[in-house]
Coordinates of C-alpha atoms in Angstrom, one line a residue:
M16 CA 26.0 -149.1 -146.4
A17 CA 27.0 -145.6 -147.6
S18 CA 28.0 -145.3 -151.2
S19 CA 31.7 -145.5 -151.6
T20 CA 31.8 -144.1 -155.2
V21 CA 33.9 -141.0 -155.7
T22 CA 32.0 -138.0 -157.0
S23 CA 35.1 -136.0 -157.8
A24 CA 38.6 -137.0 -159.0
Q25 CA 41.2 -137.8 -156.4
P26 CA 44.8 -136.6 -156.8
E27 CA 47.5 -139.3 -157.3
R28 CA 49.9 -139.6 -154.4
P29 CA 53.0 -141.5 -155.4
P30 CA 54.4 -143.6 -152.6
R31 CA 57.7 -142.7 -151.0
P32 CA 60.2 -145.5 -150.5
N33 CA 60.6 -146.5 -146.9
L34 CA 64.4 -146.2 -146.7
A35 CA 64.5 -146.5 -142.9
F36 CA 62.9 -149.9 -143.1
R37 CA 65.2 -151.0 -145.9
R38 CA 68.2 -150.0 -143.8
L39 CA 66.9 -152.2 -140.9
R40 CA 66.7 -155.2 -143.3
G41 CA 70.4 -154.9 -143.8
K42 CA 72.1 -157.6 -145.8
R43 CA 69.2 -160.1 -145.4
S44 CA 67.1 -160.9 -148.4
P45 CA 63.4 -160.0 -148.3
A46 CA 62.6 -163.6 -147.8
E47 CA 65.1 -164.0 -144.9
F48 CA 63.7 -160.8 -143.3
A49 CA 60.1 -162.0 -143.7
A50 CA 61.1 -165.2 -141.9
A51 CA 62.6 -163.2 -139.1
V52 CA 59.3 -161.2 -138.8
R53 CA 57.3 -164.5 -138.6
R54 CA 59.6 -165.8 -135.9
A55 CA 59.3 -162.6 -133.9
A56 CA 55.5 -162.8 -134.2
R57 CA 55.5 -166.3 -132.7
E58 CA 57.7 -165.0 -129.8
I59 CA 54.9 -162.7 -128.7
G60 CA 51.9 -164.8 -129.7
E61 CA 51.0 -162.9 -132.8
R62 CA 50.2 -164.4 -136.2
V63 CA 51.3 -162.5 -139.3
S64 CA 51.8 -163.9 -142.8
C65 CA 54.8 -161.8 -143.7
D66 CA 56.5 -162.8 -147.0
A67 CA 59.0 -161.3 -149.4
R68 CA 56.2 -159.6 -151.3
Y69 CA 55.0 -157.8 -148.1
V70 CA 58.5 -156.6 -147.3
G71 CA 58.8 -155.3 -150.8
R72 CA 55.6 -153.4 -150.5
V73 CA 56.7 -151.8 -147.2
E74 CA 60.1 -150.8 -148.7
A75 CA 58.4 -149.4 -151.8
G76 CA 56.2 -147.2 -149.6
E77 CA 52.9 -148.9 -150.6
I78 CA 52.2 -149.8 -147.0
R79 CA 52.4 -146.5 -145.2
C80 CA 51.3 -147.8 -141.8
P81 CA 51.1 -151.5 -140.7
N82 CA 48.1 -153.0 -139.1
Y83 CA 48.2 -153.5 -135.3
A84 CA 49.5 -157.0 -135.4
Y85 CA 52.5 -156.0 -137.5
E86 CA 53.0 -152.9 -135.4
R87 CA 53.4 -155.1 -132.3
V88 CA 55.8 -157.4 -134.1
F89 CA 58.0 -154.6 -135.5
L90 CA 58.2 -152.9 -132.2
H91 CA 59.2 -156.2 -130.6
M92 CA 61.9 -156.7 -133.2
F93 CA 63.3 -153.2 -132.8
P94 CA 62.8 -152.2 -129.2
G95 CA 63.0 -148.5 -128.3
R96 CA 61.9 -147.4 -131.8
T97 CA 58.6 -146.0 -132.8
L98 CA 56.7 -146.6 -136.1
T99 CA 58.0 -143.2 -137.3
D100 CA 61.6 -144.4 -136.6
L101 CA 60.8 -147.4 -138.8
G102 CA 59.8 -145.2 -141.7
F103 CA 56.0 -145.4 -141.3
A104 CA 53.5 -142.6 -141.4
P105 CA 51.5 -141.7 -138.3
R106 CA 48.3 -143.8 -138.1
S107 CA 46.2 -140.7 -137.9
S108 CA 47.5 -139.4 -141.2
V109 CA 46.8 -142.7 -142.9
R110 CA 43.3 -143.1 -141.7
G111 CA 42.2 -139.5 -142.4
R112 CA 40.9 -136.8 -140.1
Q113 CA 37.1 -137.2 -140.3
A114 CA 35.6 -139.9 -138.1
R115 CA 33.6 -142.6 -139.8
S116 CA 30.2 -143.6 -138.8
T117 CA 29.8 -146.8 -136.7
S118 CA 28.6 -148.8 -139.6
E119 CA 31.8 -147.9 -141.6
S120 CA 34.3 -148.6 -138.8
R121 CA 36.8 -151.4 -139.0
G122 CA 37.5 -154.0 -136.4
A123 CA 40.6 -155.1 -134.6
G124 CA 41.3 -157.6 -137.3
E125 CA 41.8 -155.0 -140.0
P126 CA 43.8 -155.6 -143.1
Y127 CA 47.0 -153.8 -144.2
E128 CA 46.5 -150.1 -143.9
T129 CA 48.0 -149.3 -147.2
Y130 CA 48.1 -146.7 -150.0
D131 CA 47.5 -149.1 -152.8
T132 CA 48.7 -147.4 -156.0
R133 CA 47.0 -148.2 -159.2
D134 CA 48.7 -149.5 -162.3
T135 CA 48.3 -146.5 -164.5
H136 CA 49.0 -148.6 -167.6
D137 CA 46.0 -150.8 -166.9
P138 CA 42.6 -149.3 -167.7
H139 CA 40.7 -152.1 -166.1
E140 CA 41.9 -151.5 -162.5
T141 CA 39.1 -150.1 -160.4
H142 CA 40.6 -149.0 -157.1
D143 CA 39.8 -145.3 -157.9
L144 CA 36.1 -146.1 -158.3
Y145 CA 35.8 -147.0 -154.6
E146 CA 38.0 -144.4 -152.9
T147 CA 36.5 -141.8 -150.6
H148 CA 37.5 -138.3 -149.9
D149 CA 38.2 -139.0 -146.3
N150 CA 40.2 -142.1 -146.4
N151 CA 42.2 -143.3 -149.4
E152 CA 43.4 -146.3 -147.4
E153 CA 40.1 -148.1 -147.6
S154 CA 39.9 -147.9 -151.3
D155 CA 38.0 -151.0 -152.4
V156 CA 34.5 -152.0 -151.8
L157 CA 35.3 -155.7 -151.1
R158 CA 37.6 -154.7 -148.2
R159 CA 34.6 -152.9 -146.7
A160 CA 32.4 -155.9 -147.3
F161 CA 35.0 -158.1 -145.6
M162 CA 35.8 -156.0 -142.7
T163 CA 32.8 -153.8 -141.8
S164 CA 29.0 -154.1 -141.8
G165 CA 29.0 -153.1 -138.2
A166 CA 31.0 -156.1 -137.1
T167 CA 34.3 -156.0 -135.3
V168 CA 34.5 -159.8 -134.8
A169 CA 35.4 -159.5 -131.1
A170 CA 37.1 -162.7 -130.2
A171 CA 35.2 -163.2 -127.1
S172 CA 31.8 -162.7 -128.6
L173 CA 32.4 -164.3 -132.0
G174 CA 30.2 -161.7 -133.5
P175 CA 29.1 -161.7 -137.2
L176 CA 32.1 -161.8 -139.5
G177 CA 30.5 -159.3 -141.9
L178 CA 32.3 -160.6 -144.9
A179 CA 29.5 -160.9 -147.5
F180 CA 28.4 -158.5 -150.1
D181 CA 25.5 -156.4 -149.0
A182 CA 22.1 -157.1 -150.6
A183 CA 22.2 -154.0 -152.8
A184 CA 25.6 -154.9 -154.2
A185 CA 24.4 -158.3 -155.2
G186 CA 22.3 -156.9 -158.0
R187 CA 24.9 -154.5 -159.4
P188 CA 27.0 -155.5 -162.4
A189 CA 30.3 -157.1 -161.4
R190 CA 33.5 -155.1 -161.8
R191 CA 36.9 -156.6 -162.4
A192 CA 38.8 -157.3 -159.2
G193 CA 42.1 -155.7 -158.4
T194 CA 44.8 -156.0 -155.8
G195 CA 42.6 -154.5 -153.1
E196 CA 40.0 -157.2 -153.4
A197 CA 42.7 -159.9 -153.4
G198 CA 44.2 -158.5 -150.3
A199 CA 40.9 -158.3 -148.5
L200 CA 40.2 -161.9 -149.4
E201 CA 43.6 -163.0 -148.1
E202 CA 43.0 -161.1 -144.9
A203 CA 39.6 -162.8 -144.4
V204 CA 41.3 -166.2 -144.5
R205 CA 43.8 -165.1 -141.9
R206 CA 41.0 -163.8 -139.6
I207 CA 39.0 -166.9 -139.8
R208 CA 42.0 -169.0 -139.0
L209 CA 42.9 -166.8 -136.1
L210 CA 39.4 -167.0 -134.6
D211 CA 39.3 -170.8 -135.1
D212 CA 42.7 -171.2 -133.4
R213 CA 41.4 -169.3 -130.4
H214 CA 37.8 -170.4 -130.2
G215 CA 37.0 -173.4 -132.4
A216 CA 34.6 -173.8 -135.3
D217 CA 31.1 -174.1 -133.9
G218 CA 30.5 -170.3 -133.7
L219 CA 32.1 -169.5 -137.0
Y220 CA 30.9 -171.9 -139.6
R221 CA 27.6 -170.4 -140.6
R222 CA 29.0 -166.9 -140.6
A223 CA 31.9 -167.9 -142.9
A224 CA 29.7 -169.2 -145.8
A225 CA 28.9 -165.6 -147.0
P226 CA 32.5 -164.6 -147.6
L227 CA 33.1 -167.8 -149.5
R228 CA 30.2 -166.9 -151.9
T229 CA 31.8 -163.4 -152.2
A230 CA 35.2 -165.0 -153.1
Y231 CA 33.8 -167.1 -155.9
A232 CA 31.8 -164.1 -157.2
L233 CA 35.1 -162.3 -157.5
L234 CA 36.5 -165.2 -159.6
D235 CA 33.5 -165.0 -161.8
A236 CA 33.9 -161.3 -162.3
G237 CA 37.5 -161.7 -163.5
A238 CA 40.6 -159.8 -162.7
S239 CA 42.5 -157.1 -164.7
R240 CA 45.9 -158.8 -164.4
Q241 CA 47.0 -162.4 -164.3
A242 CA 48.9 -161.9 -161.0
T243 CA 45.8 -160.6 -159.4
A244 CA 43.7 -163.5 -160.8
D245 CA 46.2 -166.0 -159.4
R246 CA 45.9 -164.4 -156.0
L247 CA 42.1 -164.5 -156.2
Y248 CA 42.1 -168.2 -157.1
T249 CA 44.5 -169.1 -154.3
G250 CA 42.6 -166.9 -151.9
A251 CA 39.2 -168.4 -152.8
G252 CA 40.7 -171.9 -152.6
E253 CA 42.2 -171.3 -149.2
L254 CA 38.9 -169.7 -148.0
A255 CA 37.1 -172.8 -149.2
I256 CA 39.5 -175.0 -147.2
S257 CA 39.1 -172.8 -144.1
V258 CA 35.3 -172.9 -144.3
G259 CA 35.5 -176.7 -144.9
W260 CA 37.6 -177.0 -141.8
L261 CA 35.0 -175.1 -139.8
A262 CA 32.4 -177.6 -141.1
H263 CA 34.8 -180.5 -140.3
D264 CA 35.5 -179.4 -136.8
S265 CA 31.9 -178.8 -136.0
G266 CA 30.9 -182.3 -137.2
R267 CA 29.4 -181.3 -140.6
F268 CA 31.4 -183.8 -142.6
D269 CA 29.3 -183.7 -145.8
D270 CA 29.6 -179.9 -146.0
A271 CA 33.3 -180.2 -145.3
R272 CA 33.8 -182.7 -148.1
S273 CA 32.0 -180.4 -150.5
H274 CA 34.2 -177.4 -149.6
Y275 CA 37.4 -179.3 -149.8
A276 CA 36.4 -180.6 -153.2
E277 CA 35.7 -177.1 -154.3
A278 CA 39.1 -176.0 -153.2
L279 CA 40.7 -178.9 -155.0
A280 CA 38.9 -178.0 -158.2
T281 CA 40.0 -174.4 -157.9
A282 CA 43.6 -175.5 -157.4
R283 CA 43.6 -177.7 -160.4
M284 CA 42.0 -175.1 -162.6
N285 CA 44.8 -172.6 -161.7
G286 CA 47.6 -175.1 -161.6
D287 CA 48.3 -174.3 -158.0
A288 CA 50.3 -177.2 -156.5
G289 CA 50.4 -175.6 -153.0
L290 CA 46.7 -175.2 -152.8
E291 CA 46.2 -178.7 -154.2
A292 CA 48.5 -180.2 -151.5
H293 CA 46.5 -178.2 -148.8
A294 CA 43.1 -179.5 -150.1
F295 CA 44.3 -183.1 -150.2
C296 CA 45.8 -182.7 -146.7
N297 CA 42.4 -181.7 -145.3
M298 CA 40.6 -184.3 -147.3
A299 CA 42.8 -187.0 -145.8
F300 CA 42.1 -185.7 -142.3
L301 CA 38.4 -185.6 -143.0
A302 CA 38.4 -189.1 -144.4
R303 CA 40.1 -190.4 -141.3
D304 CA 37.6 -188.8 -139.0
A305 CA 34.7 -190.0 -141.2
G306 CA 35.8 -193.6 -141.0
R307 CA 37.3 -193.9 -144.5
P308 CA 40.9 -194.7 -143.6
R309 CA 41.9 -196.1 -147.1
E310 CA 40.7 -192.9 -148.7
A311 CA 42.7 -191.0 -146.0
V312 CA 45.9 -192.8 -147.1
R313 CA 45.3 -192.2 -150.8
A314 CA 44.5 -188.5 -150.2
A315 CA 47.6 -188.0 -148.1
Q316 CA 49.8 -189.7 -150.7
A317 CA 48.2 -187.4 -153.4
A318 CA 49.0 -184.4 -151.2
Q319 CA 52.6 -185.5 -150.9
R320 CA 52.9 -185.9 -154.7
A321 CA 51.7 -182.3 -155.1
A322 CA 53.8 -180.9 -152.3
R323 CA 57.1 -182.6 -153.2
P324 CA 58.3 -179.9 -155.7
L325 CA 57.4 -177.1 -153.2
G326 CA 60.5 -177.6 -151.0
S327 CA 58.8 -177.5 -147.6
A328 CA 60.0 -180.3 -145.3
R329 CA 57.5 -179.2 -142.7
L330 CA 54.6 -179.6 -145.1
M331 CA 55.9 -183.1 -146.1
S332 CA 56.1 -183.9 -142.4
L333 CA 52.4 -183.0 -141.8
L334 CA 51.3 -184.9 -144.9
S335 CA 53.2 -188.0 -143.7
L336 CA 51.3 -187.7 -140.4
R337 CA 48.0 -187.6 -142.4
E338 CA 49.1 -190.8 -144.1
A339 CA 50.0 -192.3 -140.8
G340 CA 46.5 -191.6 -139.5
G341 CA 45.0 -193.5 -142.4
W342 CA 47.3 -196.5 -141.9
A343 CA 46.3 -196.5 -138.2
G344 CA 42.6 -196.6 -139.2
L345 CA 43.4 -199.6 -141.3
A346 CA 45.1 -201.2 -138.3
D347 CA 48.3 -201.4 -140.3
R348 CA 50.9 -200.8 -137.6
V349 CA 53.9 -201.2 -139.9
G350 CA 52.5 -198.7 -142.4
C351 CA 51.7 -196.3 -139.6
E352 CA 55.1 -196.5 -138.0
Q353 CA 56.9 -196.0 -141.4
A354 CA 54.9 -192.8 -142.0
L355 CA 55.6 -191.6 -138.5
V356 CA 59.3 -192.0 -139.0
R357 CA 59.1 -190.0 -142.3
A358 CA 57.1 -187.3 -140.5
Q359 CA 59.7 -187.0 -137.8
T360 CA 62.6 -187.0 -140.3
F361 CA 61.0 -184.3 -142.4
F362 CA 60.2 -182.3 -139.2
E363 CA 63.8 -182.4 -138.0
R364 CA 64.9 -180.6 -141.1
G365 CA 63.4 -177.5 -139.6
P366 CA 61.3 -174.6 -140.9
S367 CA 62.0 -172.8 -144.2
D368 CA 60.8 -169.9 -146.3
A369 CA 58.9 -172.5 -148.4
D370 CA 56.6 -173.4 -145.6
P371 CA 53.0 -172.3 -146.4
E372 CA 51.4 -169.6 -144.4
W373 CA 48.5 -171.8 -143.3
M374 CA 50.9 -174.2 -141.5
S375 CA 51.5 -171.7 -138.6
F376 CA 49.7 -174.2 -136.3
Y377 CA 52.2 -177.0 -137.1
G378 CA 55.0 -177.3 -134.6
E379 CA 56.3 -179.9 -132.2
A380 CA 53.1 -179.8 -130.2
E381 CA 51.0 -180.7 -133.2
L382 CA 53.4 -183.4 -134.3
E383 CA 53.1 -185.0 -130.9
G384 CA 49.3 -184.6 -130.9
L385 CA 48.8 -186.2 -134.3
E386 CA 51.1 -189.1 -133.3
A387 CA 49.1 -189.5 -130.1
Q388 CA 46.0 -189.9 -132.3
C389 CA 47.7 -192.6 -134.3
W390 CA 48.6 -194.7 -131.3
S391 CA 45.2 -194.2 -129.8
T392 CA 43.6 -195.5 -133.0
L393 CA 45.9 -198.5 -132.8
G394 CA 44.8 -199.1 -129.2
D395 CA 48.2 -198.4 -127.6
W396 CA 46.8 -196.2 -124.9
P397 CA 50.0 -195.7 -122.8
R398 CA 52.0 -194.6 -125.8
A399 CA 49.1 -192.3 -127.0
A400 CA 48.9 -190.7 -123.5
R401 CA 52.6 -190.0 -123.4
H402 CA 52.4 -188.1 -126.7
A403 CA 49.2 -186.3 -125.9
R404 CA 50.7 -185.1 -122.6
R405 CA 53.8 -183.9 -124.4
A406 CA 51.6 -182.1 -126.9
G407 CA 49.9 -180.2 -124.2
D408 CA 53.2 -179.3 -122.5
L409 CA 54.6 -177.9 -125.8
Q410 CA 51.6 -176.1 -127.0
D411 CA 51.7 -172.3 -127.3
P412 CA 48.8 -171.0 -125.1
H413 CA 47.8 -168.7 -128.0
F414 CA 46.2 -171.8 -129.7
T415 CA 43.5 -172.3 -127.1
R416 CA 41.5 -174.8 -129.3
N417 CA 44.5 -177.1 -129.6
L418 CA 45.2 -177.0 -125.8
A419 CA 41.6 -178.2 -125.3
L420 CA 42.0 -180.8 -128.0
Y421 CA 45.2 -182.2 -126.5
S422 CA 43.7 -182.3 -123.0
A423 CA 40.6 -184.2 -124.4
E424 CA 42.9 -186.6 -126.2
L425 CA 44.9 -187.2 -123.0
A426 CA 41.8 -187.7 -120.9
D427 CA 40.5 -190.3 -123.3
D428 CA 43.8 -192.2 -123.6
L429 CA 44.2 -192.3 -119.8
A430 CA 40.6 -193.4 -119.3
R431 CA 40.9 -196.2 -121.9
G432 CA 44.3 -197.1 -120.5
G433 CA 42.9 -197.8 -117.0
R434 CA 43.9 -194.6 -115.2
P435 CA 40.6 -193.0 -114.4
D436 CA 41.8 -190.6 -111.7
E437 CA 44.4 -189.1 -114.1
A438 CA 41.8 -189.1 -116.9
A439 CA 39.4 -187.1 -114.8
G440 CA 42.2 -184.5 -114.0
A441 CA 42.9 -184.1 -117.8
G442 CA 39.2 -183.9 -118.5
M443 CA 38.8 -181.1 -115.9
Q444 CA 41.6 -179.1 -117.7
C445 CA 39.7 -179.5 -120.9
L446 CA 36.5 -178.4 -119.3
D447 CA 38.2 -175.2 -118.0
L448 CA 39.0 -174.3 -121.6
L449 CA 35.5 -174.8 -123.1
G450 CA 34.3 -171.4 -122.0
E451 CA 36.6 -170.1 -124.8
V452 CA 36.4 -172.9 -127.3
Q453 CA 33.4 -174.1 -129.3
S454 CA 34.3 -177.4 -131.0
S455 CA 31.9 -180.3 -131.6
R456 CA 34.9 -182.5 -132.1
I457 CA 36.2 -181.8 -128.6
H458 CA 32.7 -182.2 -127.1
T459 CA 32.4 -185.6 -128.8
M460 CA 35.7 -186.7 -127.5
L461 CA 34.8 -185.7 -123.9
A462 CA 31.5 -187.5 -124.2
G463 CA 33.3 -190.7 -125.1
T464 CA 35.7 -190.2 -122.2
A465 CA 32.7 -189.7 -119.8
R466 CA 31.1 -193.0 -121.0
V467 CA 34.4 -194.9 -120.3
L468 CA 34.7 -193.3 -116.8
L469 CA 31.1 -194.0 -115.7
P470 CA 32.0 -197.4 -114.1
H471 CA 34.8 -195.6 -112.2
R472 CA 32.7 -192.9 -110.6
R473 CA 34.1 -193.7 -107.1
A474 CA 37.7 -193.1 -108.3
S475 CA 39.3 -189.9 -107.1
G476 CA 38.0 -186.9 -109.1
V477 CA 35.9 -188.9 -111.5
S478 CA 32.6 -188.0 -109.9
T479 CA 33.4 -184.3 -110.1
F480 CA 34.4 -184.6 -113.7
L481 CA 31.2 -186.5 -114.6
D482 CA 29.0 -184.1 -112.8
R483 CA 30.6 -181.1 -114.4
H484 CA 30.6 -182.7 -117.8
G485 CA 26.9 -183.6 -117.4
A486 CA 26.1 -179.9 -116.7
L487 CA 27.6 -178.7 -120.0
P488 CA 25.1 -177.2 -122.4
R489 CA 24.8 -179.5 -125.4
P490 CA 26.4 -178.2 -128.6
A491 CA 23.8 -177.0 -131.2

């Protein structure tokens, strides 16, 4: 990697407030406007994590040009306008005139294209140490480490994530982290989640271990300001959960348990109730899948205690579903039904600004899918099939992995419920998606369905499904 250290001083460029964007916000608060941005993103199948802080940065002029995902969302919200009409600078002026070499080019999943101003009152901030003459927007070395190394992370190829420190950097003295490093870490979490939603975990897990080491190296190096340190702790914890989920979904339960525990420890060290609730949520899910239903119940209840002060009804709904899954594993139908009722009640309160960014996957489709899993565990196959079918019908096609998951769930419920021909049809739908999705969990579910259908080979469509399933390459 080429050195990014500046050899001569760079002039300060104070940001200009984006008054055009402020006028478009109108009387809405930054949080209300951020919620509108997230809704608009969902309408066009994009995923952005807009919050009041991001809106404030845009209006202050710190974000001179949004990344491509935000650009599509803003142009969808304000049809007929250009980025310039919205108060942003032309992309070419933000990126600089001189072309970068291939090894320094960023991929499609780039972070905010910002002009991150330094806090001139804080001598420990280090953004200036990493700025280049040609492009002040890529000012910190970690953002390069996260987003470059010759990897664009094309969704179809699932190429290397390129999120680790390079070998040379590993031996250099650690510098205090700044806002640029925190932003790069947050963006890495978003990219991993996006790729997982589209393609499943199997092709991502091993590549995601390196950025996690980087994140904890940043924590060890320290930060110049408490606000930055808090972002780093939250980002590292969320990354640990994301990597843990990749391990979980690819069948590496011991690895997942270790990553979730690391996230929980990070949350408690920093007093982060939101991160603690997220860690316990995933621990409950893992315990259920690993055959430890009582632990699943207790972890879900711990998550609810942590989440209750946060004010997110949707989060409480999801955590109630996690608890329901544990009760189902204990064959406690009453406990399961009570938790399901709570989940539905919380869900009906609707979304709010307090909903965590990581919950973008949780909508009516996921609610139906998780309830289907509860009824399946309790052996109520017809009821499970109804909910699994509804989940597939409601699912946004952007979440390809979930579409495959719901199809696999439906196929298994139908097969065990004595409807082999319909099960084969649902199984074929799932197989059609496996070219895009790599998930050991889904492969395991389909293998179980195939075993149930073997005695019904002569039923309509079953033989075709079994033959096609038998021809699948075995997951590594």
